[in-house]
Amino acid sequence: ETPDFISTALRSSDAANWRIVPRKNPASDYPSDFEVVQIRQATRNSLFTLQDHPYIKRVTPQRKVFRSLKFTDGEYPRAPCNDGRWTQKWQSWQSSRPLRRTSLSLGSGFWHATGRHSSRRLLRAIPRHVAQILQADVLWQMGHTGSGVKVAVFDTGLSEKHPHFKNVKERTNWTNEKTLDDGLGHGTFVAGVIASMRECQGFAPDSELHIFRVFTNNQVSYTSWFLDAFNYAILKKIDVLNLSIGGPDFMDHPFVDKVWELTANRVIMVSAIGNDGPLYGTLNNPADQMDVIGVGGIDFEDNIARFSSRGMTTWELPGGYGRVKPDIVTYGSGVRGSGMKEGCRSLSGTSVASPVVAGAVTLLASTVQNRELVNPASMKQALIASARRLPGVNMFEQGHGKLDLLKAYQILNSYHPQASLSPSYIDLTECPYMWPYCSQPIYYGGMPTIVNVTILNGMGVTGRIVDKPIWQPYLPQNGDHIDVAISYSPVLWPWAGYLAVSISVAKKAASWEGIAQGHVMVTVASPAQNDAGGELTSTVKLPVKVKIIPTPPRSKRVLWDQYHNLRYPPGYFPRDNLRMKNDPLDWNGDHIHTNFRDMYQHLRSMGYFVEVLGAPITCFDASQYGTLLMVDSEEEYFPEEVTKLRRDIDNGLSLIIFSDWYNTSVMRKVKFYDENTRQWWMPDTGGANVPALNDLISVWGMAFSDGLYEGDFTMADHDMYYASGCSIARFPEDGIVIGQALKDQGLEVLKQETMVVDNVPILGLYQTPSEGAGRIALYGDSNCIDDSHRQKDCFWLLDALLQYTSYSMMPSSLTHSKSRVPPPTATDHPLPQRLEGNHLYRYSKVLESHLGDHKPRPLPACPHLSWAKPQPLNETAPSNLWKHQKLLSVDLDKVVLPNARSYRPQVRPLSPGESEAWDIPGGIMPGRYNQEVGQTIPVFAFLGAMVVLSFFVVQLTKAKSKPKRRKPRVKRPLYLQQQQQQQQQQQAPHAGRTPTV
Amino acid sequence: MVLRRLLRKRWVLGVVFALSLIYFLTSTLKQEERTFGDRTLLELRDSDHHIRWKVRFNLGNSSRPAAQCRNSIQGKALLTDELGYVCERKDLLVNGCCNVNAPNSQQYICKSCLANGCCSIYEYCVSCCLQPDKRALLERFLNQAAKGFKNLFTAVEDHFELCLAKCRTSSQSVQHENTYRNSQAKYCYGESPPELLPV
């Protein structure tokens, strides 16, 4: 017993006054070898005795830890409750496209939030001077204050005589509002974080500020304004440009091209990664571009902020794999910056984190003697090489880690032009940093694992890869057990390019288990700046480490169909849950590592191996897989795919389809006028492409309907929510079909009527008849396995379906369910037809337009990887790949910092005069601009009406209390009756009121 | 009679007033939105005064070799220097000028440019724009069309800067904001925007 030897130990010293502090928490139910001992006197001696005792490992002084609550905000628009009142709001669909470029910090709610959240004030970490926390003062003391660096702030403007700024070189307006001033406070705040010189200090007070007003006070902005403003920024030779804005449309080519043009002109672009977290696949453009520094947000306790958008990039889907973004993270929650007119306020959002980095970059640029060396690539290299990795957070959340200003200073000041890689190594075993790679080992026969590495080239705006990248397996470390194929940008421009490494297991390791290592060697060349014809070259190594396991059995392997998932951009593919009116587009990529991440994690925890098919169905070996999983597919199918799938299922492959709604009337209803592109947007499919799916499954006598259903129900003791799904219209007679009572949402959307339909067939299970053939499971709604807007998950159902498809084990909870209904065979109900005049062919990989008719294209060839010829090495890799992969030949010791102190916590007390200037962070709204335009009008109107109404109510109550001058008049019996009735019905306010007629 | 009495009640009047207020607010705000969204209105508003441009056309000096050149910096493969030469990156001299003796260097070249003054390659657009005979065209543009770009062309100082700025894609290059009017020939030195291609 612990207390016994503690008392023996203490008896030998002269401590008399001590006690063991009892544990009064739930953990005390469990045994522990840990005790808290309180000693009142002779502490030193008794401590030594305790430490010397053979049974006591360690004695540490007790510290009490106080932490603030980390709940972000109650007003995060999670699932709305089913209050039945929403039906009237369908009209607001027409408003406009919320997914335009938005400024990334604020919903309007924030700016009006004064005191609404006062109760939360004490719980929050006290906002601190972000420049001092990042130790900018060390660089200030060395005389670097950002002088000579031109910073552009693209935002909502800045008022002329703001007391915080001393070097505003120019203010320009690119909007249609005739003002240069900031009417929102966003632009002022951002400019303040970069360059404020008093109160809440910015990073680079002496930098030359160029204010570009590209957002109106209504937060409107257009691509064309940006194009002209960017041109001006190039003309003015801006060095650093902060864009605290973003939007999901990475296919806005004029904008994306213009951002490339800017960085090609040596403008260092810093941009906010987006406020759409914690959902994955929510990166915003332009921060998701390789040449831009994309910044995510953390709080002052180094947790990734909930709002910060998560990777991966979705440009590369379905054939490739996303890049790692954000690049770095920094403080973006409760940061203090300049208030709109004066004073300071605190604000949250990635649009706060972005100017923190932009300010740091400005300050860093001013420390470099030879400014020629500072370019978008070298700055980004310095930032990511110096970033401090946060423990327990994966790379799609934190990028390379947290900004470390002083280390970046050291690196930048000993920098010489070179190429580097991001990520700088591939360790598929390292968890959690290398999630999702580390979550599933690779095996022979699996789809190649693709790692999309970004090459940063600090040597010049344009570069190329010399010869070919070389794959060098380490023979002592089983490097020959893997095959590697490499594809890369033909030209690295501007400053960057990709290097996609596909890793596959060699045949000889089909039943081998272990770790294999090697590296890829890349040489990058750029034209030299200072002598004609010469070239600068730089060689980088990309270490590779993978875990190989024997190929799992077929039944354990699930194939996710990515090829048939389409998304915004470019087309209007509507949400799968029609209630989510503020987020009408399906834009997260529908990948197992973006918005189906939870489902993927669940399947992994259940022991399934999930692979992704980024090519047509004709391109995989079905004998390897137990189940093909098709969720929320929007794409059409090649006739060859239909035939092949049928053959595969006859040969034992099983199929699970999670469909979604498709109703042409509803699709017409959810069209809207997009103010960003100034045209009407009509969806090209429903939630899923049901007519195409019906073509695929019709051979088995199955079809989905164009019904649109919604509602809560219980299935096999699980609470379920059906969020805008379709029903099963046809199913083979010997199949099992489950029906539920659901609301007809189509009727609700179209006519605002509520009707409950009984026995809507939503789930079907079917064993195809031939010998050894596979099974098919259909479910009408995908929302319950999708992370975006999910209310109740149905992973249990997916498990049950996989049990059925993979092992032919019929889930008894479903077969014996009371909800079983006879399979629908009704031919009276017509199947859904494709919406006439839809433009799916514009975005489809399958369809093309032939004189107004849409026909399938010829089937494309399956992707073919050419494996790199290995050049085996007889060496071993260092055990820690990360530490060894920093920038090449940077001598950190050369750059010494004066009194470079380690982290000093600086909790700055509130000075009395300042306090009222503080604003309370009202939490982050996913701040969608259009939402506001769409809804501010009714809000205004409603407020106005409320004011008027309350005025009258006050009048009425006054009238009641005041003795009224009565005019003599004859009361008519009719009137009396009326009045009496009134009195009976509503006793309180109107009682006793006499009308003054 | 009942109706009239009803109308005299305060709460009825209040409701009527509130409803009209709602209607008024929504309709005005909606209208405001529409006008804000319309760029052309704004451009017309400015049309009464000319912008003052300060471009100095330093013609004639572009034939002699310069000690130091500015160039178009951004190109993937090509560059244009301020003398109007287009060359490959490897043929760029230390002083920023194109090596005029390199086989691929050419001056005032309008390759890839269409009759309307729009080119598919930026560097050729700049080179073509630097031709001395484009001066009249550019002056006309500065006098008439440049105000659409607001501040941009007031800050341009000489022929080279003007051509660099003029050839860039701009608000005139797009339709529906997120698509090029003509994704093939989008760099224009001329007065007219790129020809609108059907989707």
Coordinates of C-alpha atoms in Angstrom, one line a residue, chain A residues 115 211 215 223 367 428 541-545 557 618 690 697 700 728 772 839 906 994:
Chain A
G115 CA -22.6 41.9 -24.8
I211 CA -4.7 49.9 -48.8
F215 CA -14.9 44.8 -50.4
T223 CA -13.5 38.9 -59.5
T367 CA 15.6 42.0 -41.9
L428 CA 3.4 6.6 -44.1
K541 CA 16.0 14.0 -51.3
L542 CA 12.5 12.9 -50.4
P543 CA 12.8 10.0 -47.9
V544 CA 10.0 7.4 -48.2
K545 CA 9.0 5.0 -45.5
R557 CA -11.5 -4.8 -48.9
T618 CA -13.7 -0.7 -66.0
V690 CA -30.6 9.0 -59.9
I697 CA -28.9 -1.1 -61.6
W700 CA -31.4 -6.4 -61.5
I728 CA -36.7 2.7 -53.8
G772 CA -21.3 -17.3 -56.3
H839 CA -25.7 21.2 -68.5
Q906 CA 2.8 37.6 -21.6
T994 CA -62.6 51.4 -24.6

